PDB file of C-alpha atoms in Angstrom:
ATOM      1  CA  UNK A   1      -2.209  21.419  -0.879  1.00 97.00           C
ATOM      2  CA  UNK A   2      -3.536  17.794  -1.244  1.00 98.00           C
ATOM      3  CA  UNK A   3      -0.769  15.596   0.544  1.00 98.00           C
ATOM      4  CA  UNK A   4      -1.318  11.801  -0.508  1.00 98.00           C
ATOM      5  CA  UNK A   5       0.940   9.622   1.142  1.00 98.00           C
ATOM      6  CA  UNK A   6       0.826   5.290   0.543  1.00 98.00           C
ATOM      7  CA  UNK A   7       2.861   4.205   3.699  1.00 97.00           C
ATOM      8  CA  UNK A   8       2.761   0.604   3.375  1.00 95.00           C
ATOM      9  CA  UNK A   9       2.458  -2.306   4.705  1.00 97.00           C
ATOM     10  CA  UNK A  10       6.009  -3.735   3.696  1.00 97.00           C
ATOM     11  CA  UNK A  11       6.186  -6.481   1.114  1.00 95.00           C
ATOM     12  CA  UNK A  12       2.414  -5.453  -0.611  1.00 95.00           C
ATOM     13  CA  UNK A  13       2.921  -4.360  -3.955  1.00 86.00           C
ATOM     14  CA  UNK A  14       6.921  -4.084  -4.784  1.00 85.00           C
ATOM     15  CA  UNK A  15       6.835  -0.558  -5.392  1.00 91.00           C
ATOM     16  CA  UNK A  16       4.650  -1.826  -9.081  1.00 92.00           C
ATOM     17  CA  UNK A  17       1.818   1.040  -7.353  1.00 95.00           C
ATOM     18  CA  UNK A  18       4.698   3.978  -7.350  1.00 96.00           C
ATOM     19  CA  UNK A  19       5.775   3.070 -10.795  1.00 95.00           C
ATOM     20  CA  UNK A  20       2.562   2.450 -12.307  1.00 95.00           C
ATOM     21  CA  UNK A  21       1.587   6.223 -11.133  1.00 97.00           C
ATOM     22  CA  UNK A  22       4.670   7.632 -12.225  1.00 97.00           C
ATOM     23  CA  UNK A  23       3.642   6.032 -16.158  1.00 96.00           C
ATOM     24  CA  UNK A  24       0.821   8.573 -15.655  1.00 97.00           C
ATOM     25  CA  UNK A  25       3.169  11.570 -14.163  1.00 95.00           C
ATOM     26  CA  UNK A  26       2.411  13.931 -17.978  1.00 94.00           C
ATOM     27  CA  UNK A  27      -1.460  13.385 -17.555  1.00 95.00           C
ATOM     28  CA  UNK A  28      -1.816  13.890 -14.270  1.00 97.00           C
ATOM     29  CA  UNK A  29       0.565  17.156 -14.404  1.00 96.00           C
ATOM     30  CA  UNK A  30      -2.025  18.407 -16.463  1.00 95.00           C
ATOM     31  CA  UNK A  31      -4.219  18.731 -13.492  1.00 96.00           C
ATOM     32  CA  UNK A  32      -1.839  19.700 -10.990  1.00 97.00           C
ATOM     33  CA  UNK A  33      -1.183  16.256  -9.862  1.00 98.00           C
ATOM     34  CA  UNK A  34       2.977  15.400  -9.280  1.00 98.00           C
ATOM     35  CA  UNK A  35       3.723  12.155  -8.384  1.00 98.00           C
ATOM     36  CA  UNK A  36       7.612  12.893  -7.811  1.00 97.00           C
ATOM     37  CA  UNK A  37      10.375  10.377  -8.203  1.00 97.00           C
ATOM     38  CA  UNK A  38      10.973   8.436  -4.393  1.00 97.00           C
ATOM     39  CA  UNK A  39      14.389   9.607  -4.715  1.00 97.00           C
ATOM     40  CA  UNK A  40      12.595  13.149  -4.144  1.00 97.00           C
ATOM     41  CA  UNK A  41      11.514  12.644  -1.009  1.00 98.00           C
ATOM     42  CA  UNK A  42      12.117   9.048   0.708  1.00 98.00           C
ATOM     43  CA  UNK A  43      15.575  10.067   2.469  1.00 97.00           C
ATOM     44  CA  UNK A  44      14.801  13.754   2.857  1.00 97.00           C
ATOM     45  CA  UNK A  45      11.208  13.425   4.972  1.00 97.00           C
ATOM     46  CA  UNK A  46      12.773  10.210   6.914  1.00 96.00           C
ATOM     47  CA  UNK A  47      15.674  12.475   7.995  1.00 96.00           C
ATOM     48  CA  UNK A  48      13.860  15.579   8.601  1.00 97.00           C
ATOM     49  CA  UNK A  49      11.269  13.230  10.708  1.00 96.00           C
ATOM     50  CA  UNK A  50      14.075  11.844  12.712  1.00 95.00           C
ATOM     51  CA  UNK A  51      15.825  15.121  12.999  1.00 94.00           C
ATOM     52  CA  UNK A  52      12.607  17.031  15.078  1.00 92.00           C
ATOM     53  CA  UNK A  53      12.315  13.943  17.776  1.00 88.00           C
ATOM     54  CA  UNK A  54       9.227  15.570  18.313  1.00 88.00           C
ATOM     55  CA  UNK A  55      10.217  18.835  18.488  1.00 92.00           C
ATOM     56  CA  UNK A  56       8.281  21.643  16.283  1.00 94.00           C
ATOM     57  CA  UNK A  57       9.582  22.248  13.250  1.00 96.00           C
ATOM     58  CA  UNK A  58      10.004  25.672  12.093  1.00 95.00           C
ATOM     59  CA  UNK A  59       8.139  28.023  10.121  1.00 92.00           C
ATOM     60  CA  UNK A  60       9.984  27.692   6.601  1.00 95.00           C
ATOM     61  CA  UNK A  61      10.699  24.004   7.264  1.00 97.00           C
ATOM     62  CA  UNK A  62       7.340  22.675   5.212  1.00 97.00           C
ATOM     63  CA  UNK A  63       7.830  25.099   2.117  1.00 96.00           C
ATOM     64  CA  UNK A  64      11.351  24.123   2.177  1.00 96.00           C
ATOM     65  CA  UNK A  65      10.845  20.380   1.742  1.00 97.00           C
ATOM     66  CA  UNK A  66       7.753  21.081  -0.713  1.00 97.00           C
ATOM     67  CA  UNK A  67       9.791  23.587  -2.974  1.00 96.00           C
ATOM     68  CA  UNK A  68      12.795  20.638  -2.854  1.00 96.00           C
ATOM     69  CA  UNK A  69      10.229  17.740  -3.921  1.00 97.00           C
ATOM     70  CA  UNK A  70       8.552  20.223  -6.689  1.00 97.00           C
ATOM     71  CA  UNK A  71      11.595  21.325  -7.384  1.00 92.00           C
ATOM     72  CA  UNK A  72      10.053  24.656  -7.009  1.00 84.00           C
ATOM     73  CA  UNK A  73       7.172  23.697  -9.507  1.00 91.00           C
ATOM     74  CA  UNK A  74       3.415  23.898  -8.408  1.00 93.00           C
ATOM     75  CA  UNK A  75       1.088  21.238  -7.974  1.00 97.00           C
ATOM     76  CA  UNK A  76      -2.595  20.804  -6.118  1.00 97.00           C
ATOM     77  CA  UNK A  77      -2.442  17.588  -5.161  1.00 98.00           C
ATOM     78  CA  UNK A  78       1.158  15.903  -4.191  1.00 98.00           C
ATOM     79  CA  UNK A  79       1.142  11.881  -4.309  1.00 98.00           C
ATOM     80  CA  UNK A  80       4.209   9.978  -2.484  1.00 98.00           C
ATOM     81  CA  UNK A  81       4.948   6.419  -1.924  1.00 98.00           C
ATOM     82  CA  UNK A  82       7.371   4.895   0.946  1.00 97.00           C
ATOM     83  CA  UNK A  83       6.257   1.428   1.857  1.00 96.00           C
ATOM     84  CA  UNK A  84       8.843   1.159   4.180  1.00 96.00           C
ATOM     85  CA  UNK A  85       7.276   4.406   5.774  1.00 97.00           C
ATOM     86  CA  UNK A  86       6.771   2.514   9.260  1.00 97.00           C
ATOM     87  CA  UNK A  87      10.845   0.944   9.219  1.00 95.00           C
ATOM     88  CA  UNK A  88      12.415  -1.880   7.007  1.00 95.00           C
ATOM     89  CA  UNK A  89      11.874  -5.595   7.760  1.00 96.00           C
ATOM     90  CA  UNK A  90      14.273  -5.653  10.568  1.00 95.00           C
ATOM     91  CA  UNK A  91      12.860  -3.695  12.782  1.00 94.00           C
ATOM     92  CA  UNK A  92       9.202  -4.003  12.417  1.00 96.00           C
ATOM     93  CA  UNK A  93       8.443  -5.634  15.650  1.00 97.00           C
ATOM     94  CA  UNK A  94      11.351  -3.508  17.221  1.00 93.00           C
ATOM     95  CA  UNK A  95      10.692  -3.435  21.046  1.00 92.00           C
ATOM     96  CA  UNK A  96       7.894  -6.369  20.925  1.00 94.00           C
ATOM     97  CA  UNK A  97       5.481  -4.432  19.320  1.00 96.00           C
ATOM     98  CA  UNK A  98       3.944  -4.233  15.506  1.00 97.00           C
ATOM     99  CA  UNK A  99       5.385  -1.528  13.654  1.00 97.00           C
ATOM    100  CA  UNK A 100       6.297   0.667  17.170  1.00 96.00           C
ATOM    101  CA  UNK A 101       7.464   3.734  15.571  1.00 96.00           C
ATOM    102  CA  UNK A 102       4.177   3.902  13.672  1.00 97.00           C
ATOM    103  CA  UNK A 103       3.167   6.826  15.885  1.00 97.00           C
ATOM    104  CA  UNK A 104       6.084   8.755  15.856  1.00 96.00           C
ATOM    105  CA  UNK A 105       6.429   8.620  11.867  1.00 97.00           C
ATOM    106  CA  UNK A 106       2.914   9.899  11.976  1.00 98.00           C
ATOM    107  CA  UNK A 107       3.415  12.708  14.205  1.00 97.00           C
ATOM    108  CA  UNK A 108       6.242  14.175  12.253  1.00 97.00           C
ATOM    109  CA  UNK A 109       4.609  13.752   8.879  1.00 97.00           C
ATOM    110  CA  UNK A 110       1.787  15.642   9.685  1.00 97.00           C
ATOM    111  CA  UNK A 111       4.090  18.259  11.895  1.00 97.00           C
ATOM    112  CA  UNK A 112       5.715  18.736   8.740  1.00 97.00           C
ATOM    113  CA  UNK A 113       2.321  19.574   6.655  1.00 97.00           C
ATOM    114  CA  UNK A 114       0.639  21.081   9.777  1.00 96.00           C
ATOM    115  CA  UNK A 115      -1.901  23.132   6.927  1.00 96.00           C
ATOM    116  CA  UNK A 116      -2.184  20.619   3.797  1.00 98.00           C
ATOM    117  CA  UNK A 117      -4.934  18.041   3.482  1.00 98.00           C
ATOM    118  CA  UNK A 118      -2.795  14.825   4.418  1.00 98.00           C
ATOM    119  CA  UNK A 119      -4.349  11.578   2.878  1.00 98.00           C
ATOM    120  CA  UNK A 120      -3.027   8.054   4.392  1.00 98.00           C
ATOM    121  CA  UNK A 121      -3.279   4.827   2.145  1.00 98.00           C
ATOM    122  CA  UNK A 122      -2.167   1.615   3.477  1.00 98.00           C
ATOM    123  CA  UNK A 123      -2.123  -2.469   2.188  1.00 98.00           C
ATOM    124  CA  UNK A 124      -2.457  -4.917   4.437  1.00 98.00           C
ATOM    125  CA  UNK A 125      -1.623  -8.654   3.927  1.00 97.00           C
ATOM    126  CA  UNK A 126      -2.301 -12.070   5.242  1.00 97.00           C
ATOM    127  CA  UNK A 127       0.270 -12.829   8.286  1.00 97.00           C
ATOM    128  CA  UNK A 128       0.743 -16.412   6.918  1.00 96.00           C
ATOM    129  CA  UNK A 129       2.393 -14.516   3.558  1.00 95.00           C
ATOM    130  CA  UNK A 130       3.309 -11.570   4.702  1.00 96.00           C
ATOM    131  CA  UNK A 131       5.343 -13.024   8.159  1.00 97.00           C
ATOM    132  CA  UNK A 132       7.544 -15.271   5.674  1.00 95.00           C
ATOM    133  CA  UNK A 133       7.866 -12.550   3.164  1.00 95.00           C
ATOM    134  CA  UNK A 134       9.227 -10.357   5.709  1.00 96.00           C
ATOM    135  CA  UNK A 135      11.400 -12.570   7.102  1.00 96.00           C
ATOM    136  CA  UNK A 136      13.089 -13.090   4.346  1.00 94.00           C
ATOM    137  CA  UNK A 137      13.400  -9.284   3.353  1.00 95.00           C
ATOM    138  CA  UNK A 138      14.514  -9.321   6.900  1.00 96.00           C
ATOM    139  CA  UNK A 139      17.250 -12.405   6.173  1.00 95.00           C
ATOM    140  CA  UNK A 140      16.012 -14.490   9.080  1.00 95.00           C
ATOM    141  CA  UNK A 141      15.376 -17.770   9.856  1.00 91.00           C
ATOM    142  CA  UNK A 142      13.964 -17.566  13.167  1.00 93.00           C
ATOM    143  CA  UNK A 143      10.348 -16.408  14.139  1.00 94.00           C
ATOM    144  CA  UNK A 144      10.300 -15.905  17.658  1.00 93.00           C
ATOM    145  CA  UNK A 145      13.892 -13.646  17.478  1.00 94.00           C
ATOM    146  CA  UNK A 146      12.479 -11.849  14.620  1.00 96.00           C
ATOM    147  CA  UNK A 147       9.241 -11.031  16.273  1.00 96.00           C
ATOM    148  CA  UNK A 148      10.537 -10.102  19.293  1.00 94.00           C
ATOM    149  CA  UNK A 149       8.372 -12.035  21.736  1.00 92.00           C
ATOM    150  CA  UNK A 150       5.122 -10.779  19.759  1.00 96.00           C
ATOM    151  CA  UNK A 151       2.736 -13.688  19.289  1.00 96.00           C
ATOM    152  CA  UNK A 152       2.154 -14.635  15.853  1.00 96.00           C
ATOM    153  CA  UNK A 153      -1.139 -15.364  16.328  1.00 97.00           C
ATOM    154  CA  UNK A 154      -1.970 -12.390  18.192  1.00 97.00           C
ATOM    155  CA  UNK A 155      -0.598  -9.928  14.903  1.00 97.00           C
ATOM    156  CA  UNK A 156      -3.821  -8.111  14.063  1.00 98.00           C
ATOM    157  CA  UNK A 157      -4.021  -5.299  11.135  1.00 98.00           C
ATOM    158  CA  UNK A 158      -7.034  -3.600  12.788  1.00 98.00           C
ATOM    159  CA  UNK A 159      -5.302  -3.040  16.310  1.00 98.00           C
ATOM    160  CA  UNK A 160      -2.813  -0.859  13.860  1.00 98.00           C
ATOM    161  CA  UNK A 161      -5.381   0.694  11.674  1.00 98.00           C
ATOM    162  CA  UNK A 162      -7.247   1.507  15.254  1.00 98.00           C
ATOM    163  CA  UNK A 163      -3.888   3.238  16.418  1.00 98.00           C
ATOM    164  CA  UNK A 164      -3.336   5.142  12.773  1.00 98.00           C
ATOM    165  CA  UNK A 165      -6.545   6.467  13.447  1.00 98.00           C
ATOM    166  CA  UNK A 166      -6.084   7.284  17.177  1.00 98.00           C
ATOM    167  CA  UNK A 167      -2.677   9.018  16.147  1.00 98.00           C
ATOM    168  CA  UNK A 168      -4.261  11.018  13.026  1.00 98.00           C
ATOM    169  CA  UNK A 169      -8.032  10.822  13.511  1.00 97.00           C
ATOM    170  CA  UNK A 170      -8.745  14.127  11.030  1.00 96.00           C
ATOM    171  CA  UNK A 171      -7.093  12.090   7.850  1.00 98.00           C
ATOM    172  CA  UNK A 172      -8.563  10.038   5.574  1.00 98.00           C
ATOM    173  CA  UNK A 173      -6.962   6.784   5.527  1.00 98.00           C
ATOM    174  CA  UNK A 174      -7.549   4.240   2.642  1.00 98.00           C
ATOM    175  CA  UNK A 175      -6.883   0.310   3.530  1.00 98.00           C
ATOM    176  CA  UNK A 176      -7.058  -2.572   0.894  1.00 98.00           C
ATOM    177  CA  UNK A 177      -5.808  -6.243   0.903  1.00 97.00           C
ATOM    178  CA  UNK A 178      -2.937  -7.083  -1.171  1.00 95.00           C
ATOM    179  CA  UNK A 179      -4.631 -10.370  -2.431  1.00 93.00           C
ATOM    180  CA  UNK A 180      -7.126  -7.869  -4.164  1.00 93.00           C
ATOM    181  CA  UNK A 181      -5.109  -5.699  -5.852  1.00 93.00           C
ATOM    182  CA  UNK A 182      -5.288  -7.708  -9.441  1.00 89.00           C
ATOM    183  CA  UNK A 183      -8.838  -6.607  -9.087  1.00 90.00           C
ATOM    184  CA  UNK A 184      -8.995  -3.035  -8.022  1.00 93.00           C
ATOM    185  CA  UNK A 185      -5.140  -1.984  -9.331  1.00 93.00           C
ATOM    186  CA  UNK A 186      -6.615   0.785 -11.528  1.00 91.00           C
ATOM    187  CA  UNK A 187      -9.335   1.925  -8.783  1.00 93.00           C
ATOM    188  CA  UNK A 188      -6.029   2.064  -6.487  1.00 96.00           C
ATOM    189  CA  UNK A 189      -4.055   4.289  -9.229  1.00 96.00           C
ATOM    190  CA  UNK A 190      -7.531   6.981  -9.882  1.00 95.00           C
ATOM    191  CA  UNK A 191      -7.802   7.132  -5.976  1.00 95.00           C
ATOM    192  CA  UNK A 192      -4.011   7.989  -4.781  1.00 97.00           C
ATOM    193  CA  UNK A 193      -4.115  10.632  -7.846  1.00 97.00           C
ATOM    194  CA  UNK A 194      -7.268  12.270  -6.851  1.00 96.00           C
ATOM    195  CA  UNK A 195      -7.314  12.304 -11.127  1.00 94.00           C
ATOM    196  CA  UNK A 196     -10.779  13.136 -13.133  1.00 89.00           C
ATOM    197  CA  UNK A 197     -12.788   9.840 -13.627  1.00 83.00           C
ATOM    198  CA  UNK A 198     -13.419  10.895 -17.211  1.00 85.00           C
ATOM    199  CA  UNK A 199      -9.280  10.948 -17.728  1.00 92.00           C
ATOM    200  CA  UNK A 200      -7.864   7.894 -19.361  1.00 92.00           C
ATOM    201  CA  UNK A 201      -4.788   6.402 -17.632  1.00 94.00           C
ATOM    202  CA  UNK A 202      -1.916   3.895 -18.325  1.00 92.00           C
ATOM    203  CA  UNK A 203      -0.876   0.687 -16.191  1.00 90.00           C
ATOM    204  CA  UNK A 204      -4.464  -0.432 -14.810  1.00 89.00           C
ATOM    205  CA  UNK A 205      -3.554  -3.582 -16.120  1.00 88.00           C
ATOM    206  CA  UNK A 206       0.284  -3.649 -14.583  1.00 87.00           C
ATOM    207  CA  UNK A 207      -0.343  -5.798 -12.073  1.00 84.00           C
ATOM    208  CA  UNK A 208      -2.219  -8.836 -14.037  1.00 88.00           C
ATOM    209  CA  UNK A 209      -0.264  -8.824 -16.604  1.00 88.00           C
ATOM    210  CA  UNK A 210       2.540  -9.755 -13.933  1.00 86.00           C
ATOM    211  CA  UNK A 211       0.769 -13.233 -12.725  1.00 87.00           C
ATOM    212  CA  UNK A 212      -0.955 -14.035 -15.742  1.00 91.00           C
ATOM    213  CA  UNK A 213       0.407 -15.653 -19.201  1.00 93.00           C
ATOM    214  CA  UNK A 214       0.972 -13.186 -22.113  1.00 93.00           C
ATOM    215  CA  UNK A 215      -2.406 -15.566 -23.693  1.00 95.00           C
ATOM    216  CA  UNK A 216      -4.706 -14.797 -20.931  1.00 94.00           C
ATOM    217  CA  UNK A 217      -4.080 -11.378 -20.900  1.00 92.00           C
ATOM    218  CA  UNK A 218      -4.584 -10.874 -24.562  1.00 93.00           C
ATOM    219  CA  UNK A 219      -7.392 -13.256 -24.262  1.00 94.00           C
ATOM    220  CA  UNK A 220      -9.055 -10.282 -21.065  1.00 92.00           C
ATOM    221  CA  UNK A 221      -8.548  -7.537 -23.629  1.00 91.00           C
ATOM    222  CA  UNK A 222      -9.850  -9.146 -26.245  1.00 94.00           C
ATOM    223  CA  UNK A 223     -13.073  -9.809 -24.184  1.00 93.00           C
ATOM    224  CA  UNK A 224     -13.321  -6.709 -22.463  1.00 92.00           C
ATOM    225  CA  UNK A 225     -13.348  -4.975 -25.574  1.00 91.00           C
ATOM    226  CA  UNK A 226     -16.195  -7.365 -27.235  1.00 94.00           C
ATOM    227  CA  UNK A 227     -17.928  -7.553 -24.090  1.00 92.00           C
ATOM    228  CA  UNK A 228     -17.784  -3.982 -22.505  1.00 91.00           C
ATOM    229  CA  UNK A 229     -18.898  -3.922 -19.073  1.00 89.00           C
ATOM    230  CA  UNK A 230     -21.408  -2.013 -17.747  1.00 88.00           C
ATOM    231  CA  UNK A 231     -19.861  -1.731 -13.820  1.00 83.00           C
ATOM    232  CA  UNK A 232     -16.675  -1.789 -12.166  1.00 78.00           C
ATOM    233  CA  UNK A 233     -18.162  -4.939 -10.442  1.00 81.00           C
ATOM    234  CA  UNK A 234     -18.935  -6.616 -13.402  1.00 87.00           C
ATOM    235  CA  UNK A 235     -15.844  -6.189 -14.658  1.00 85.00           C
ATOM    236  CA  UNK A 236     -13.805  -6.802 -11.512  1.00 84.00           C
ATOM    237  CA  UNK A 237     -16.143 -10.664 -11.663  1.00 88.00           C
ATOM    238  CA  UNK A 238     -14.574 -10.985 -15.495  1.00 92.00           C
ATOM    239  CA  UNK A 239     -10.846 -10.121 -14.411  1.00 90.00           C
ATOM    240  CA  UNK A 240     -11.121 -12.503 -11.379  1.00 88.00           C
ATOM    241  CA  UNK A 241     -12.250 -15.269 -13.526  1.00 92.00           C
ATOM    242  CA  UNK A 242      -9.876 -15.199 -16.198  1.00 92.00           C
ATOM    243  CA  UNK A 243      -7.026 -14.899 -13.524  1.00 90.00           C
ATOM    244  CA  UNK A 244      -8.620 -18.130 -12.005  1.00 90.00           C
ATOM    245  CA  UNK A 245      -7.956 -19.972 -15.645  1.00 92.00           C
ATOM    246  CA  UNK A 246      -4.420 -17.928 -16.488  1.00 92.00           C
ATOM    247  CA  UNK A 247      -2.926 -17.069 -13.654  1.00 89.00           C
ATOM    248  CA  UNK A 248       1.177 -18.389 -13.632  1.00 87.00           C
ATOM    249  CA  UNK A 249       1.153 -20.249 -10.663  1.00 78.00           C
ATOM    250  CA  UNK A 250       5.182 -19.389  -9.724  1.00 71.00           C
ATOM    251  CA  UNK A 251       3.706 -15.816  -9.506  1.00 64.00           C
ATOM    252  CA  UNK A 252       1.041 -16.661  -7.554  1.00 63.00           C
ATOM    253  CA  UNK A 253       2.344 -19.336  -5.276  1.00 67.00           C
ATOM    254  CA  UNK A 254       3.243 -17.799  -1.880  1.00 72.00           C
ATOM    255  CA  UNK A 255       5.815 -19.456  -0.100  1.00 69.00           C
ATOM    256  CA  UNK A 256       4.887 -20.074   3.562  1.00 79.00           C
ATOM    257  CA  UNK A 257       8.480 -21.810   4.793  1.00 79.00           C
ATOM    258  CA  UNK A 258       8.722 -21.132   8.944  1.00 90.00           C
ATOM    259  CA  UNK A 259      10.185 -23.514  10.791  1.00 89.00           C
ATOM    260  CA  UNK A 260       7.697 -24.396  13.336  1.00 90.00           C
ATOM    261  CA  UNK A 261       4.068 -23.923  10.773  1.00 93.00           C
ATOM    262  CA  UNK A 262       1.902 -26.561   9.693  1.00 93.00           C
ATOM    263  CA  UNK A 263      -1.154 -26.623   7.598  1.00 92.00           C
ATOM    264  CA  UNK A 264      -3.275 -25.657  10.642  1.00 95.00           C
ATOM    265  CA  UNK A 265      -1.226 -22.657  11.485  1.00 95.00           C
ATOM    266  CA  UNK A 266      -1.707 -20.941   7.970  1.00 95.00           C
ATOM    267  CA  UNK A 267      -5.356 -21.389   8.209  1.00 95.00           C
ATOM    268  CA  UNK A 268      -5.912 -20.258  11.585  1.00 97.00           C
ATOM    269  CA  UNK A 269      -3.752 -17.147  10.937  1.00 97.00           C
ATOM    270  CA  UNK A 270      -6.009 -16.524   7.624  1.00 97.00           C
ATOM    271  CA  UNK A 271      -9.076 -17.495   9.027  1.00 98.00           C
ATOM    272  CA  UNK A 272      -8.249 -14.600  11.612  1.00 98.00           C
ATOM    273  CA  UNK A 273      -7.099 -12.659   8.528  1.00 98.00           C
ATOM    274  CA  UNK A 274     -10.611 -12.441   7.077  1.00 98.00           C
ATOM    275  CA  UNK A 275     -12.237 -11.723  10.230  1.00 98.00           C
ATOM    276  CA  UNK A 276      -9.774  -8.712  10.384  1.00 98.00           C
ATOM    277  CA  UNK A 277     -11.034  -7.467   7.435  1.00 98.00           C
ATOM    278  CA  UNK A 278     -14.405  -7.590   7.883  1.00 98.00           C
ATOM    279  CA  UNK A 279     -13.981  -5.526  11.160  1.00 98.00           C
ATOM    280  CA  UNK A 280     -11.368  -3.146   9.272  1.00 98.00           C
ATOM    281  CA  UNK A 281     -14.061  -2.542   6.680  1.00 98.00           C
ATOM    282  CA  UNK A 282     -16.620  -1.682   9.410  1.00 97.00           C
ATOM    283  CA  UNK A 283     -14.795   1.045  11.160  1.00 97.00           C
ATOM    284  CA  UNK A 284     -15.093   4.457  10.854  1.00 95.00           C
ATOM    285  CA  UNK A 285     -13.321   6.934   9.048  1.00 94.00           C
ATOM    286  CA  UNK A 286     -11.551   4.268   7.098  1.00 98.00           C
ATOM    287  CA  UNK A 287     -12.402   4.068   3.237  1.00 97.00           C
ATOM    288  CA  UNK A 288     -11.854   0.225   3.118  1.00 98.00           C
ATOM    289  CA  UNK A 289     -11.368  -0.572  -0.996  1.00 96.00           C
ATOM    290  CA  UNK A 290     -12.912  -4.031  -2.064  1.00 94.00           C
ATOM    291  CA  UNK A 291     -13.445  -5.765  -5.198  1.00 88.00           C
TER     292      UNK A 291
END
């Protein structure tokens, strides 16, 4: 079986991916794709994981746990969703290091499937939003305690991508920015469901019509429609600019409140953020999604 698993990054989409997926859960049945309720599987695999600390799990253990997601129903392709895969906010730099259990969640998600074609896909964010976001899932106030001695400016996403890949190297992993997703939200829904690229889906347009006004939106459709375009690229250009001219700005407006930043210290940590993408796009065996 197909095993597709989205395991993060922490405050990325809001769970809008999961639920824009599950709109789609009738159509993509048809093909033997489930995308099973969170409620399915979230608690059950975390337990199970903690459970084996590392110890082999038994024969029966996997169709066990795939017969209880299914409930007993059969599927080709299984497509799950735990952003919080890695831990919750408060213990992401647990020990002084980024996301430290990383490894060990790996290891027991793939002891579990052992046989099934296991598929990673991960979002990654820019520090200056995502270190304030986090914080505040997190309900703290202080930096340095909450990052446990780990240097801001040091937090890179490839060093974790490099150590996904080091843990796992035989699965595909998929990595995109979470500032892109307006522009590649429906890409993101066809490639976690593996689903025909002939088949029409539902909720490729979830995410924009979030941060942009009920006008603009009607306003893309409208255009789209009159004006079809002949590539994804071309029509990825056309989304981008009318979310430049519609865009709500309380939806887009990222708030960047640590004691301690100035203007210098969110652009150095994005500068550094775009330079980690370029080398996260470069390296192999990662299937790096850009607009």
């Amino acid at each position: 079986m197909q095993i597709v698993f989205h395991i993060g990054a922490n405050q990325t989409d809001e769970e809008r991916l999961l639920k824009s997926l599950l709109k789609n859960g009738d159509v993509f049945s048809q093909q033997g794709i489930k995308v099973p309720g969170p409620g399915k599987y979230r608690r059950l695999l975390r337990e199970t994981i903690k459970n084996l600390q590392g110890a082999t799990p038994s024969e029966d253990t996997r169709d066990i746990l795939i017969d209880a997601i299914l409930d007993d129903e059969q599927a080709n392709r299984l497509v799950m969703s735990h952003v919080s895969f890695f831990g919750v906010a408060q213990w992401i730099f647990d020990g002084g290091e980024f996301y430290g259990l990383a490894e060990r969640k790996l290891t027991g998600l793939r002891a579990l499937f052992p046989d099934d074609e296991l598929e990673l896909h991960f979002a990654i964010r820019n520090p200056a939003t995502f270190l304030p976001a986090i914080m505040k899932d997190a309900k703290s106030n202080d930096i340095n305690d909450f990052m446990r001695g780990v240097d801001p400016m040091s937090l890179r996403w490839s060093n974790l991508i490099t150590r996904i890949k080091t843990c796992l190297p035989d699965v595909p992993l998929t990595v995109w920015s979470n500032e892109d997703t307006p522009m590649i939200w429906a890409q993101l829904i066809r490639e976690m469901s593996g689903v025909d690229p002939l088949t029409k889906i539902v909720g490729g347009f979830d995410l924009l019509s979030a941060i942009m006004s009920e006008d603009g939106m009607k306003r893309l459709l409208t255009y789209l429609k009159s004006h079809p375009p002949q590539t994804e690229v071309q029509k990825r250009r056309i989304v981008a600019a009318f979310l430049d001219k519609f865009a709500l700005d309380d939806q887009i407006e990222e708030e960047l409140d640590v004691p301690g930043w100035t203007d210098h210290t969110v652009a150095l940590l994005s500068d550094q953020y775009e330079q980690d993408i370029d080398l996260i796009a470069r390296m192999s065996g990662v299937n790096f999604i850009a607009p």
